[in-house]
Amino acid sequence: MFQLGETISIGCYFIINKEGKMEDVRLEESSGNPDFDRRIINGVKSVKKKWNPATINGVPIKFRFRLPLSFGS
């Protein structure tokens, strides 16, 4: 269990590839707690949803997505 003591806002970036799968999950910046960072990344990676890839003129392309997250007490 984590005691944050304040609200933390952090961005998580990942790529949705042409097949609609998530890859290359990263944090915009560290929360300052490596274990907490690892848990955020693992939590985002655990989403098993198949995404709809971005398209240009109907052709699927890779797209970098930013997911804003906020944690607080």
Short mmCIF file of C-alpha atoms in Angstrom, two decimals:
data_model
loop_
_atom_site.label_atom_id
_atom_site.label_comp_id
_atom_site.label_asym_id
_atom_site.label_seq_id
_atom_site.Cartn_x
_atom_site.Cartn_y
_atom_site.Cartn_z
CA MET A 1 0.00 0.00 0.00
CA PHE A 2 1.27 3.45 -0.87
CA GLN A 3 0.86 6.62 1.15
CA LEU A 4 1.03 9.45 -1.38
CA GLY A 5 0.15 12.40 0.83
CA GLU A 6 -0.56 14.51 -2.25
CA THR A 7 -2.14 14.20 -5.67
CA ILE A 8 0.16 12.90 -8.39
CA SER A 9 -0.65 13.53 -12.04
CA ILE A 10 1.39 11.58 -14.54
CA GLY A 11 1.14 10.79 -18.22
CA CYS A 12 1.50 7.29 -19.57
CA TYR A 13 2.43 6.87 -23.23
CA PHE A 14 2.00 3.80 -25.38
CA ILE A 15 1.74 2.87 -29.03
CA ILE A 16 -1.29 1.26 -30.64
CA ASN A 17 0.12 -0.69 -33.58
CA LYS A 18 -1.54 -1.42 -36.92
CA GLU A 19 -3.14 -4.56 -35.48
CA GLY A 20 -4.70 -2.66 -32.55
CA LYS A 21 -2.29 -4.02 -29.92
CA MET A 22 -0.64 -1.91 -27.22
CA GLU A 23 3.15 -1.75 -27.14
CA ASP A 24 6.02 0.28 -25.68
CA VAL A 25 4.27 1.45 -22.48
CA ARG A 26 6.22 4.26 -20.75
CA LEU A 27 5.67 6.98 -18.18
CA GLU A 28 6.07 10.62 -19.14
CA GLU A 29 8.16 11.04 -16.00
CA SER A 30 8.79 9.08 -12.83
CA SER A 31 6.62 9.51 -9.77
CA GLY A 32 9.80 9.30 -7.71
CA ASN A 33 8.92 5.82 -6.49
CA PRO A 34 10.21 3.03 -8.80
CA ASP A 35 7.82 0.42 -7.34
CA PHE A 36 4.83 2.71 -7.88
CA ASP A 37 5.99 3.45 -11.44
CA ARG A 38 6.29 -0.28 -12.16
CA ARG A 39 2.77 -0.87 -10.84
CA ILE A 40 1.34 1.86 -13.07
CA ILE A 41 3.04 0.41 -16.15
CA ASN A 42 1.94 -3.14 -15.30
CA GLY A 43 -1.61 -1.93 -14.69
CA VAL A 44 -1.79 -0.22 -18.08
CA LYS A 45 -0.22 -3.28 -19.78
CA SER A 46 -2.84 -5.54 -18.16
CA VAL A 47 -5.64 -3.92 -20.19
CA LYS A 48 -6.50 -6.71 -22.63
CA LYS A 49 -8.79 -4.61 -24.80
CA LYS A 50 -8.11 -4.66 -28.51
CA TRP A 51 -7.82 -1.07 -29.68
CA ASN A 52 -8.92 0.34 -33.01
CA PRO A 53 -5.77 1.53 -34.77
CA ALA A 54 -5.58 5.04 -36.14
CA THR A 55 -6.05 5.29 -39.89
CA ILE A 56 -5.04 7.59 -42.70
CA ASN A 57 -7.22 7.27 -45.78
CA GLY A 58 -8.53 3.98 -44.38
CA VAL A 59 -5.05 2.48 -43.92
CA PRO A 60 -4.17 1.44 -40.32
CA ILE A 61 -1.09 3.16 -38.86
CA LYS A 62 0.85 3.14 -35.58
CA PHE A 63 -0.31 5.84 -33.19
CA ARG A 64 1.25 7.16 -29.99
CA PHE A 65 -1.40 7.59 -27.30
CA ARG A 66 -1.12 9.59 -24.05
CA LEU A 67 -3.21 8.47 -21.09
CA PRO A 68 -3.35 11.10 -18.31
CA LEU A 69 -3.52 9.54 -14.83
CA SER A 70 -4.13 11.15 -11.46
CA PHE A 71 -3.65 9.53 -8.04
CA GLY A 72 -4.33 11.11 -4.70
CA SER A 73 -5.28 10.59 -1.12
#
